[in-house]
Short mmCIF file of C-alpha atoms in Angstrom, two decimals:
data_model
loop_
_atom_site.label_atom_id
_atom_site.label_comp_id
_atom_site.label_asym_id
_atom_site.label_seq_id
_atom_site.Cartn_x
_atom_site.Cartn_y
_atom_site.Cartn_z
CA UNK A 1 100.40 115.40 147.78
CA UNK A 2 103.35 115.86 144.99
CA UNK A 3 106.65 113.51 145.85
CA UNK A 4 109.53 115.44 145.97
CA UNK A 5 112.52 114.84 143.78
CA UNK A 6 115.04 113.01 145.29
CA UNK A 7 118.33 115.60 145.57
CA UNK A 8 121.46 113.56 145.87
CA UNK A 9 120.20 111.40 149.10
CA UNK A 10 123.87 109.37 149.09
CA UNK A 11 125.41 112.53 149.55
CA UNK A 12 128.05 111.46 146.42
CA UNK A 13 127.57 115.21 145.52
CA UNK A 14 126.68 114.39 141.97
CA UNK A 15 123.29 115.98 141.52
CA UNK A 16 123.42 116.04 137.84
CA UNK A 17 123.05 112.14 137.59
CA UNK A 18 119.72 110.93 137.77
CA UNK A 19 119.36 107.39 139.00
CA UNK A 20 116.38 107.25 136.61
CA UNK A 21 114.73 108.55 132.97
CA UNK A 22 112.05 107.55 132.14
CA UNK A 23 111.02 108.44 128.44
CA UNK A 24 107.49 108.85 128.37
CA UNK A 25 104.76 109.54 131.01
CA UNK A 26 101.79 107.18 130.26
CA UNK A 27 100.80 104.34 132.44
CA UNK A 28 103.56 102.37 131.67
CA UNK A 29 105.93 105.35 133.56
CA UNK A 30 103.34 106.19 136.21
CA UNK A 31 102.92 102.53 137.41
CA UNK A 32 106.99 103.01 138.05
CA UNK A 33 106.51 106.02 139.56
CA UNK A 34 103.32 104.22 142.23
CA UNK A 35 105.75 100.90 142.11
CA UNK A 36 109.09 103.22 143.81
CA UNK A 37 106.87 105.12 146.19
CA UNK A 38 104.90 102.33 147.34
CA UNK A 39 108.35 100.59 148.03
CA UNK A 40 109.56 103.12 149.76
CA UNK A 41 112.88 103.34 147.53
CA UNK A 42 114.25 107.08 147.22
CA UNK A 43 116.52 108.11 144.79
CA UNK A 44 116.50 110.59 142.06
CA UNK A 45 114.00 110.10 139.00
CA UNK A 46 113.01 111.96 135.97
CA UNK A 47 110.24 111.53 133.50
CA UNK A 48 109.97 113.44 130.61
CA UNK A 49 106.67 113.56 128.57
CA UNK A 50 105.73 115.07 125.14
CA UNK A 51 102.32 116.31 126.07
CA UNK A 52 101.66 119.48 127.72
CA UNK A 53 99.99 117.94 130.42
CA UNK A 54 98.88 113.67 131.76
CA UNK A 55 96.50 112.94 129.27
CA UNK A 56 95.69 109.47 128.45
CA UNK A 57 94.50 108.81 124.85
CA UNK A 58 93.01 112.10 124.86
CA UNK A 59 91.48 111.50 121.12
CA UNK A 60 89.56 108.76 122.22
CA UNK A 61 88.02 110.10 125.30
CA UNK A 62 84.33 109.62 124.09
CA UNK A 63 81.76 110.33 126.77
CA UNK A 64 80.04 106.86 126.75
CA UNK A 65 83.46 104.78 126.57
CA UNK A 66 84.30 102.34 129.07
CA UNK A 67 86.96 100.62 129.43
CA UNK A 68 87.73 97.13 128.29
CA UNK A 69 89.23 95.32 131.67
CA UNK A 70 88.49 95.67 135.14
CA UNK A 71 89.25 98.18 137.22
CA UNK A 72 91.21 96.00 140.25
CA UNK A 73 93.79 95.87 136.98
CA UNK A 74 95.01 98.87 137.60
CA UNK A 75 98.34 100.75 138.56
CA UNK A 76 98.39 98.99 142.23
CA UNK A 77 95.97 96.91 143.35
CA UNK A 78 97.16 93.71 142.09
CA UNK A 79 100.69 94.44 143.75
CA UNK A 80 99.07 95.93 146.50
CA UNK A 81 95.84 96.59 147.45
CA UNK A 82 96.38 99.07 150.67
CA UNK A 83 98.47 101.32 148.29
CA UNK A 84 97.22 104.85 148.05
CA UNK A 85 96.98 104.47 144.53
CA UNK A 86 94.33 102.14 143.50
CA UNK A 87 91.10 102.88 142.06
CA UNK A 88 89.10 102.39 144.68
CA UNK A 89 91.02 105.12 146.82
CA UNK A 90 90.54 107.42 143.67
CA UNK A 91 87.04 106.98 144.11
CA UNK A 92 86.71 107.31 148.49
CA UNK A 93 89.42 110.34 147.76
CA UNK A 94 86.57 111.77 145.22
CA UNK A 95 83.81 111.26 147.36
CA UNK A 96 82.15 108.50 144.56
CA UNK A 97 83.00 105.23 145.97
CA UNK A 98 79.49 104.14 147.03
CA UNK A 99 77.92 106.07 144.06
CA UNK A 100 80.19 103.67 141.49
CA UNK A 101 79.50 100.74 144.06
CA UNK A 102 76.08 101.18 142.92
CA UNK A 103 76.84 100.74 139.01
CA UNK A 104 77.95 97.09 139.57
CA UNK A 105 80.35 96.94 137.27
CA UNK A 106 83.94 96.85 136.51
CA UNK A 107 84.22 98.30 133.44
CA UNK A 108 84.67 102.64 134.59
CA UNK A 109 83.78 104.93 131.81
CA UNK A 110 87.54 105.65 130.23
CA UNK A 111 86.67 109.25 131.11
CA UNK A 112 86.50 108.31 134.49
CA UNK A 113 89.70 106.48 134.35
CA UNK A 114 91.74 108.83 132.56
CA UNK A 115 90.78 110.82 135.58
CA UNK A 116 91.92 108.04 137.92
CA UNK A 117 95.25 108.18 136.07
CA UNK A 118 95.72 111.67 135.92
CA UNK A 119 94.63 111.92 139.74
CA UNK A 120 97.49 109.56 140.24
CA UNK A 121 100.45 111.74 137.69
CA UNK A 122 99.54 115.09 140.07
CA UNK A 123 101.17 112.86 143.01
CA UNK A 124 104.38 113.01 141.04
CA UNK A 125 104.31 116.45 139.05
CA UNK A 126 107.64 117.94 140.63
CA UNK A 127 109.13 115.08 138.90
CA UNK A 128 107.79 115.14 135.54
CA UNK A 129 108.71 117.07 132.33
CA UNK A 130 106.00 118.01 130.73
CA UNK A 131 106.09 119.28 126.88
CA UNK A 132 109.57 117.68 126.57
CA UNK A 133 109.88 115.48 123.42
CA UNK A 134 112.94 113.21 123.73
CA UNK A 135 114.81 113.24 121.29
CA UNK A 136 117.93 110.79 121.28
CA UNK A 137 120.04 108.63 123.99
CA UNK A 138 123.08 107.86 123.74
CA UNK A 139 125.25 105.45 125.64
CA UNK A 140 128.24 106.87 127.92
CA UNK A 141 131.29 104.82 127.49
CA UNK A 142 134.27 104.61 130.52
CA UNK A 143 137.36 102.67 131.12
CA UNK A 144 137.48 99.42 128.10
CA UNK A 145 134.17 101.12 126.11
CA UNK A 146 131.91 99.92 128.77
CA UNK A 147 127.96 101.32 129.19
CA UNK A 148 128.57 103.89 132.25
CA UNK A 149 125.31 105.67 131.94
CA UNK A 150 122.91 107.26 129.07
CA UNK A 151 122.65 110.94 127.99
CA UNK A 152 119.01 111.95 127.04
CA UNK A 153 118.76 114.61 124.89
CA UNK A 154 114.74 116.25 124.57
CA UNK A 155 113.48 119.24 123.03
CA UNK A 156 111.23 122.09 124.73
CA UNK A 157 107.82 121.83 122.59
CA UNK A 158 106.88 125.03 123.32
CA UNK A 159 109.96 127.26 123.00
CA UNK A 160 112.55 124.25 120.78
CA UNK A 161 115.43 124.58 123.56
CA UNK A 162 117.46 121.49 123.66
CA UNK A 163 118.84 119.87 126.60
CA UNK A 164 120.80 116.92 128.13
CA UNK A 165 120.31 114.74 131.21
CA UNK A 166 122.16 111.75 132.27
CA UNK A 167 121.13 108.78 133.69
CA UNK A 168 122.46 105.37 135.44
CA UNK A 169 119.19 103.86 133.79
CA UNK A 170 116.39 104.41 131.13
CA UNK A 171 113.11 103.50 130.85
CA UNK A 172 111.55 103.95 127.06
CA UNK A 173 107.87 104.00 127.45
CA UNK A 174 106.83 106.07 124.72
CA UNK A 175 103.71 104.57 123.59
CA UNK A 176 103.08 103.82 119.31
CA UNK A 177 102.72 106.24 116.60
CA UNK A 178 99.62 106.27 114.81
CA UNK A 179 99.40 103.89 111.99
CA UNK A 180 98.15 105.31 108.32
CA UNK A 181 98.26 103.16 105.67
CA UNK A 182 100.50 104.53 102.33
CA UNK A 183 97.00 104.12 100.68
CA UNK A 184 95.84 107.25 102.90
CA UNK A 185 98.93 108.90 103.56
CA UNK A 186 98.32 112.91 103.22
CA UNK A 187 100.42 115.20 104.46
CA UNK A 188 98.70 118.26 103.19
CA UNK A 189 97.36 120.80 106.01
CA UNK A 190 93.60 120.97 104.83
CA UNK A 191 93.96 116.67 104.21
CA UNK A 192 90.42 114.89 105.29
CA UNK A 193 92.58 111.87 106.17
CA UNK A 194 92.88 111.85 110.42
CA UNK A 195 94.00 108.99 112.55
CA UNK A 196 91.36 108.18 115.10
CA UNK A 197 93.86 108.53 118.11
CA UNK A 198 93.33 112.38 116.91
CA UNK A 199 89.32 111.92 116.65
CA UNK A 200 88.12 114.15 119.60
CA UNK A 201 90.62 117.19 119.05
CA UNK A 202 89.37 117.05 114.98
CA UNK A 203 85.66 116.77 115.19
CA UNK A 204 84.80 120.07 116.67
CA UNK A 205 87.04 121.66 113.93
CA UNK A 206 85.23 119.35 110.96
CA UNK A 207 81.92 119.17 112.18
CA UNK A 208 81.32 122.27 114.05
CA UNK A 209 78.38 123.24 112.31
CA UNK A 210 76.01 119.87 113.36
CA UNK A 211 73.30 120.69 111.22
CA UNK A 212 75.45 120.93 107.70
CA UNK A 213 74.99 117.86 105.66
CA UNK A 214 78.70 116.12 105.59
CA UNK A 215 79.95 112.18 105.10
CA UNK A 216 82.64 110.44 106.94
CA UNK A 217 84.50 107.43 105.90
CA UNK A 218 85.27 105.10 108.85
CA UNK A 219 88.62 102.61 108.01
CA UNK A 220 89.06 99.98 110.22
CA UNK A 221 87.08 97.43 112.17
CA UNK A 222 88.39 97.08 116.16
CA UNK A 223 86.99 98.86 118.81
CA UNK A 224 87.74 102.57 118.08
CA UNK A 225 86.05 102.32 114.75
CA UNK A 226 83.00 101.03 116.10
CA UNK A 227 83.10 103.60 119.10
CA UNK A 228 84.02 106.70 116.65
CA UNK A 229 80.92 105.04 114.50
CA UNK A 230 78.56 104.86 117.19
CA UNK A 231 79.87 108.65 118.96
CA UNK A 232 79.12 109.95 115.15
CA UNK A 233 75.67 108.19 115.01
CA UNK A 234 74.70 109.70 118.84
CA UNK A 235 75.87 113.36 118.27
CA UNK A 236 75.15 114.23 114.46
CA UNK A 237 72.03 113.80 112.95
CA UNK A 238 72.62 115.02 109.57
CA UNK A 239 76.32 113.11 109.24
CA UNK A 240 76.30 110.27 107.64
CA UNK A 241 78.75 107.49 108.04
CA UNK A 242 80.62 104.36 106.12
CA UNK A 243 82.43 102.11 108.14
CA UNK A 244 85.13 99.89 106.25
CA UNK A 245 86.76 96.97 106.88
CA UNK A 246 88.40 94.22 104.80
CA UNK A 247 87.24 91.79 107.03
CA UNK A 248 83.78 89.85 106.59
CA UNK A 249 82.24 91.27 109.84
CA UNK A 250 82.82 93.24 112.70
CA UNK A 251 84.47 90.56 115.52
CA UNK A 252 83.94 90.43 119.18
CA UNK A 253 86.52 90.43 121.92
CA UNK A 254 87.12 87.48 124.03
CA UNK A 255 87.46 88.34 127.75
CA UNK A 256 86.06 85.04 128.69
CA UNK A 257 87.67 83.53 131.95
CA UNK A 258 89.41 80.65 130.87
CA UNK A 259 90.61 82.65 127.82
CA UNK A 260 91.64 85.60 130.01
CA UNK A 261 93.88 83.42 131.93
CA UNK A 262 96.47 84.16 129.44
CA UNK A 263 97.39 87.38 131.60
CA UNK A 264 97.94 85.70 134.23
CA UNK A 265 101.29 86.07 135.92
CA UNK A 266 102.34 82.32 135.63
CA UNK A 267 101.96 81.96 131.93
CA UNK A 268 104.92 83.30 130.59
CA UNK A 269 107.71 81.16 131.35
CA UNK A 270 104.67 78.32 129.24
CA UNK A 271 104.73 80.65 126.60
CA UNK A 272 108.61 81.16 126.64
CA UNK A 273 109.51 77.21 126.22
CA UNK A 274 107.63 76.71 123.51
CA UNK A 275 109.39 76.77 120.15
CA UNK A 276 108.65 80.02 117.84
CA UNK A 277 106.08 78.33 115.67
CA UNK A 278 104.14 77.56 119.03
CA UNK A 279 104.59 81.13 120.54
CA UNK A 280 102.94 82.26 116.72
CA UNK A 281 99.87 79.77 117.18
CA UNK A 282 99.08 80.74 120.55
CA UNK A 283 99.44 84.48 119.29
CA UNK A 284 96.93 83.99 116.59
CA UNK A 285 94.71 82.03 118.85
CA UNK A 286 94.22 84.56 121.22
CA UNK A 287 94.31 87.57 119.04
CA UNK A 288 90.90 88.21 119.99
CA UNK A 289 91.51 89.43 123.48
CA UNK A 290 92.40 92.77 122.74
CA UNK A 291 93.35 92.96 118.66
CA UNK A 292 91.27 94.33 115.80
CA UNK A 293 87.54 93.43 117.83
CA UNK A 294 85.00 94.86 119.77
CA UNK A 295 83.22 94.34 123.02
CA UNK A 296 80.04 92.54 121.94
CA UNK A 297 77.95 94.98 123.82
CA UNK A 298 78.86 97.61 121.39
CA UNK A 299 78.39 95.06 118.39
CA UNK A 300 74.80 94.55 119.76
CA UNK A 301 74.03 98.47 119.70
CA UNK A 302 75.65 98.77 115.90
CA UNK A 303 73.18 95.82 114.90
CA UNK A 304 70.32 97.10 116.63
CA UNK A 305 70.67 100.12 114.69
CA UNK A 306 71.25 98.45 111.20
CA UNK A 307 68.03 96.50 112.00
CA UNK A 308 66.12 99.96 112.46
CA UNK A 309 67.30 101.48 109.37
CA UNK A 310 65.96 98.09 107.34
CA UNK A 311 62.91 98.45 108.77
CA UNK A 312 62.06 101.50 106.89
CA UNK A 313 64.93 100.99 104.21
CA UNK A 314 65.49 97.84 102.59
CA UNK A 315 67.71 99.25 100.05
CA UNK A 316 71.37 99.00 102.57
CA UNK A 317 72.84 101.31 99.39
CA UNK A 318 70.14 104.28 100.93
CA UNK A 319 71.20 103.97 104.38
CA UNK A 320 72.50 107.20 106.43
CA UNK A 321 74.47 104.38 108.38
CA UNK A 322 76.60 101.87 106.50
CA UNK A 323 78.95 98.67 107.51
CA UNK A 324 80.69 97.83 104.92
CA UNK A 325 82.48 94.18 105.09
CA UNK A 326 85.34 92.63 102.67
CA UNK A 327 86.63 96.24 101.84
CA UNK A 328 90.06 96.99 101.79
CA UNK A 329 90.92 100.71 101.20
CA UNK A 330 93.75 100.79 99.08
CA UNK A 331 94.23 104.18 97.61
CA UNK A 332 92.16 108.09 97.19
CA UNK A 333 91.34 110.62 95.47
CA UNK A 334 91.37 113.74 96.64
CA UNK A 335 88.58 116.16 95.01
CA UNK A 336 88.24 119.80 94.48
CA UNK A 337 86.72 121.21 97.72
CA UNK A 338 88.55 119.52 99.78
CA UNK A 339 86.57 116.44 99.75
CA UNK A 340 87.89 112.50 99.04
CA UNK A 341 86.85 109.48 97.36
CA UNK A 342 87.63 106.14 98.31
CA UNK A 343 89.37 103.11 96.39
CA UNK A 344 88.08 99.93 97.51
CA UNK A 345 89.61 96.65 97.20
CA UNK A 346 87.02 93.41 97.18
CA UNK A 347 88.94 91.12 99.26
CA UNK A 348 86.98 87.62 98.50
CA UNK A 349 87.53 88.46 94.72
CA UNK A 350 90.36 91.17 94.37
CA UNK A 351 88.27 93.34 92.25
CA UNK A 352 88.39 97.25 92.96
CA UNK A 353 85.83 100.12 92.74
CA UNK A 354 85.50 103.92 94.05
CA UNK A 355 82.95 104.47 97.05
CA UNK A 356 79.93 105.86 96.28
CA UNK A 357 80.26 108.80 97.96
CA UNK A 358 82.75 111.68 98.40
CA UNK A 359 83.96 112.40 102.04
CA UNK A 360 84.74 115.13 104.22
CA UNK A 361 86.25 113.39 106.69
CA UNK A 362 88.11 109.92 106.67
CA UNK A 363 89.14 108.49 109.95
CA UNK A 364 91.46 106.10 110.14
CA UNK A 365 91.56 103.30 113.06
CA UNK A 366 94.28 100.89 111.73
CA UNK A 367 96.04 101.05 114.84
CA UNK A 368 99.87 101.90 116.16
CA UNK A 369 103.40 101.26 114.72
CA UNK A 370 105.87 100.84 118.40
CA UNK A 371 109.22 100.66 117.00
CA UNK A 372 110.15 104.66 118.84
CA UNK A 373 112.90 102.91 120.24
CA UNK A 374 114.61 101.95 116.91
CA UNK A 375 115.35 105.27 116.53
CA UNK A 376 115.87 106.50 120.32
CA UNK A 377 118.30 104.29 120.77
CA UNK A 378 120.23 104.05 117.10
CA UNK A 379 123.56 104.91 118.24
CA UNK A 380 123.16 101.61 120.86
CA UNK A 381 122.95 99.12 117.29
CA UNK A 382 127.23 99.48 116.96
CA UNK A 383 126.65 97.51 120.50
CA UNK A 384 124.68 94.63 119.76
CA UNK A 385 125.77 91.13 118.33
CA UNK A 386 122.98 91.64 115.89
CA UNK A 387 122.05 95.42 115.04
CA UNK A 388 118.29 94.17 116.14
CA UNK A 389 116.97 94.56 119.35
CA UNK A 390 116.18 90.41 120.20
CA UNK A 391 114.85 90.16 123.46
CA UNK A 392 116.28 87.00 125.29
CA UNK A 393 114.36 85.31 128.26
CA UNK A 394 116.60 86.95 130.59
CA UNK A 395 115.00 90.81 129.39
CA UNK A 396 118.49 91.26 127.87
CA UNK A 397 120.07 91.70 124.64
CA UNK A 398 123.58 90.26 124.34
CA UNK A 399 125.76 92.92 123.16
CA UNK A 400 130.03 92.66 121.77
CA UNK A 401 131.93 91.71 124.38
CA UNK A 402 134.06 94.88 124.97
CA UNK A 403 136.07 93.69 127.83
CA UNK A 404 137.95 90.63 126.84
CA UNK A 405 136.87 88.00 129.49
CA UNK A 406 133.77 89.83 130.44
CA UNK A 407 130.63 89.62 128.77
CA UNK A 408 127.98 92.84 128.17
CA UNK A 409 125.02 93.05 128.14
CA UNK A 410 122.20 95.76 127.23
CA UNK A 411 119.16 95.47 128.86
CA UNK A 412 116.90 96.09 126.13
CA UNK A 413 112.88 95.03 125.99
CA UNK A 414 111.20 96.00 122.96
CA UNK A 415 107.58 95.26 121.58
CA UNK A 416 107.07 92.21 120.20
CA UNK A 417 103.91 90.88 118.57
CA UNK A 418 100.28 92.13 119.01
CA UNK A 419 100.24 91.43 122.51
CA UNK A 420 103.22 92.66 123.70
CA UNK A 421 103.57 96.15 126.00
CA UNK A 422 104.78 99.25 124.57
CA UNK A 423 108.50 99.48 126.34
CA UNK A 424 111.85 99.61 125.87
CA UNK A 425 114.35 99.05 128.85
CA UNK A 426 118.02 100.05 128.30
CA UNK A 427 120.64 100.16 131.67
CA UNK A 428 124.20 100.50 131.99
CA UNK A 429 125.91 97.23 132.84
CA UNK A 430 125.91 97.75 136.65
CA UNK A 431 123.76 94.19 137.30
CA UNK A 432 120.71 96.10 137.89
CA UNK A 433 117.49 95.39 136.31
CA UNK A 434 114.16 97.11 135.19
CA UNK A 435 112.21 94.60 133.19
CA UNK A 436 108.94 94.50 131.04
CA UNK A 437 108.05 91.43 130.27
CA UNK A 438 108.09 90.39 126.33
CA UNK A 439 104.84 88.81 126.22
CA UNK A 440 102.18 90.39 128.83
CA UNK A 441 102.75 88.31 131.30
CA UNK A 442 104.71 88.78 134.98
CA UNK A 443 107.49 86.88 134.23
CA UNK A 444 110.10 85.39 137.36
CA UNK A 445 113.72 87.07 137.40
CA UNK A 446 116.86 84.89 137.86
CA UNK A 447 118.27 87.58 139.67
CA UNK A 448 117.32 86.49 143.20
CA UNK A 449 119.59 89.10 145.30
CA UNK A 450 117.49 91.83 143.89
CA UNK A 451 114.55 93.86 145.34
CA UNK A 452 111.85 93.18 143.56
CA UNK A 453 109.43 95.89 142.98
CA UNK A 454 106.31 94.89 140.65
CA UNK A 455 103.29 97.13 139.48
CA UNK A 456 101.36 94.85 138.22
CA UNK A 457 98.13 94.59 135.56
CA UNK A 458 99.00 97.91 133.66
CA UNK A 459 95.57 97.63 131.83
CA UNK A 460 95.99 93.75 132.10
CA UNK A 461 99.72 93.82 131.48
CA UNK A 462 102.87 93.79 133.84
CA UNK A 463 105.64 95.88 134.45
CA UNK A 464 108.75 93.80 137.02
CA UNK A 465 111.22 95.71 138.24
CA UNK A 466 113.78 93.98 140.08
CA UNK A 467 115.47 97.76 140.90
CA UNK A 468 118.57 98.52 143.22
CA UNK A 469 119.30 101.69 142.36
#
């Protein structure tokens, strides 16, 4: 059943506040949205969301995906696991629990769980935005240039009208853009240079006709390029297909137990003592849980199939299916027809070369650039001691004192590091928190007098939110 918006409930007869934005609708917003309901809190929230409609990494909905962690991590059970929300309920709702009980497993398909999460955003439609692209917020200022509350201006996608809301607090959850190297930057409108987040909307344009003859380039070497790689291999038998990566092989993930202990709620304040060179070891060290690798399941598949085409090839050169280690792609060449050719960069000797062949497609899985907020929040810089948004342990970034005796602060989170969550928190200076925690990790607030909501274990990372609105 949809929750109703919140209209005024204190009666202060200022319905054009809200109490809460949040920027984004993904399920870094939606976990807020189960974390207030399941707490009970009412008050008057708004979340605006760019798509059209909940979609959860729609490009990369491949029908044979699963996901990476397990299922109990997701937008409630960890917090609670009575709340209407979790997976399990999805599946008894759906009439599939016993059905899935007899996969034994805990890695869903990510179809399956984009369902789960979409299931879930329906609960809360008469409070969402959809097709709203936000476009700036700007700080309110009162009495001595203090932080009152935010204006959010977004645009309508579909017909470009602009409006304002205000807010007493803002949530940024806006995901990352889609990284392209310069090398394979292309901004023409016929350019065979896609990022793989777009992968499922651009192959039934590319490669409608399956039987045509065609070759795709592959750059990258984590997980999506070895699923986009193995889709491509399942569904088109005359396609052939060059993976690339400047590394010397394809790595596995590490979701070992004693490794995956590093989520785990208590390890943050650990990883917060430690001096900066220690927090960059540990980073490095454990890059392999979720950064640029694959689940080894997949890696055994890829193999198998390498293995297959040496038995009747030994020539690798003739192969309809290539891996291609140690290349860096640093540069293209766009042909007549519409086709490209690669510039490859040896990276044990630094020597370059073209790729053999010329492609009609070149998919790009080098990942996500999350700095949204930089420019979101640019007229906020004037505030801070800095002009950069530096996370303290307290979720805060000190900002001028603008009241002489009385110290501000804005409460902004940003993504740090490889493992850190895509958020940015920014409130008025009213005391009241909403926190993400900077590495992803549950992490303990000082402020004790607070309520403490927490929807934990948003795909294996935490959202706090000590919230009194």
């Amino acid at each position: 059943m949809p929750m109703p918006i919140q209209q005024d409930p204190n009666g202060t007869g200022n319905v054009g506040v809200y109490d809460l934005v949040c920027v984004g609708f993904g399920p870094a917003s939606l976990a807020i949205a189960v974390a207030i309901h399941d707490k009970g809190i009412s008050r008057r929230v708004l979340y605006l969301e760019r798509q059209k409609e909940f979609k959860w990494h729609g490009g990369m909905l491949l029908p044979d995906a699963r996901m990476q962690i397990s299922f109990l991590k997701d937008l409630a059970t960890l917090r609670d696991p009575r709340s209407h929300f979790t997976f399990l309920n999805y599946l008894h709702s759906k009439n599939r629990l016993v059905a899935f009980t007899n996969l034994s497993t805990f890695l869903p398909f990510r179809v399956e769980y984009n369902d789960y999460l979409t299931w879930c955003a329906s609960h809360f439609d008469e409070q969402v935005r959809y097709g709203h692209e936000t476009l700036s917020i700007t700080p309110c200022l009162g009495k001595g240039g203090r932080v009152q509350s935010w204006d959010i201006l977004s645009r309508d996608v579909t017909t470009d009208k602009h409006t304002t809301v205000r807010a007493r607090h803002v949530v940024i959850a806006v995901g990352g853009k889609p990284k392209i190297p310069t090398a394979l930057s292309d901004a023409s409108p016929d350019s065979p240079i896609v990022h793989s987040s777009y992968y499922s909307h651009t192959i039934p344009r590319m490669l409608a006709d399956k039987h045509r003859k065609c070759h795709v380039a592959i750059v990258g070497g984590g997980q999506s390029a070895a699923e986009i790689f193995d889709h491509l291999e399942n569904s088109f038998e005359n396609v052939s297909v060059s993976l690339y990566t400047g590394d010397s092989a394809l790595r596995p993930s590490d979701d070992s137990p004693f490794v995956n202990e590093i989520f785990d709620p208590d390890r943050v304040d650990e990883f917060y003592d430690l001096p900066p060179e220690a927090q960059k070891d540990l980073l490095r060290r454990n890059k392999a849980t979720n950064y640029g690798v694959v689940r080894p399941e997949l890696l055994d598949r890829l193999y198998e199939l390498m293995y297959h085409q040496r038995l009747h090839e030994p020539v690798d050169s003739k192969w309809q299916y290539k891996i291609v280690p140690r290349r860096e792609v640093v540069g293209h060449d766009k042909q007549s027809g519409g086709r490209t050719r690669l510039k490859l960069r040896n990276t044990l000797d630094g020597s370059t070369s073209l790729s053999e062949s010329l492609f009609d497609l070149v998919i790009v899985a080098t990942g996500y650039v999350r700095n949204a907020h930089e420019a979101l929040l640019d007229s906020t810089k004037n505030l801070l001691e800095t002009g950069k948004f530096d996370t303290g342990r307290d979720y805060k970034d000190a900002a001028k004192t603008v009241t002489e005796g009385l110290p501000h602060f804005l409460d902004f989170l940003i993504d740090r590091d490889i493992l850190a969550y895509e958020a940015v928190i920014s409130l008025s200076d009213t005391g009241v928190e909403i926190s993400l925690p900077v590495f992803p990790l549950a992490g303990k607030i000082v402020s004790s007098d607070r309520s403490l909501i927490r929807s934990d274990y948003v795909f294996g990372r935490n959202i706090l939110l000590p919230l009194v609105l």
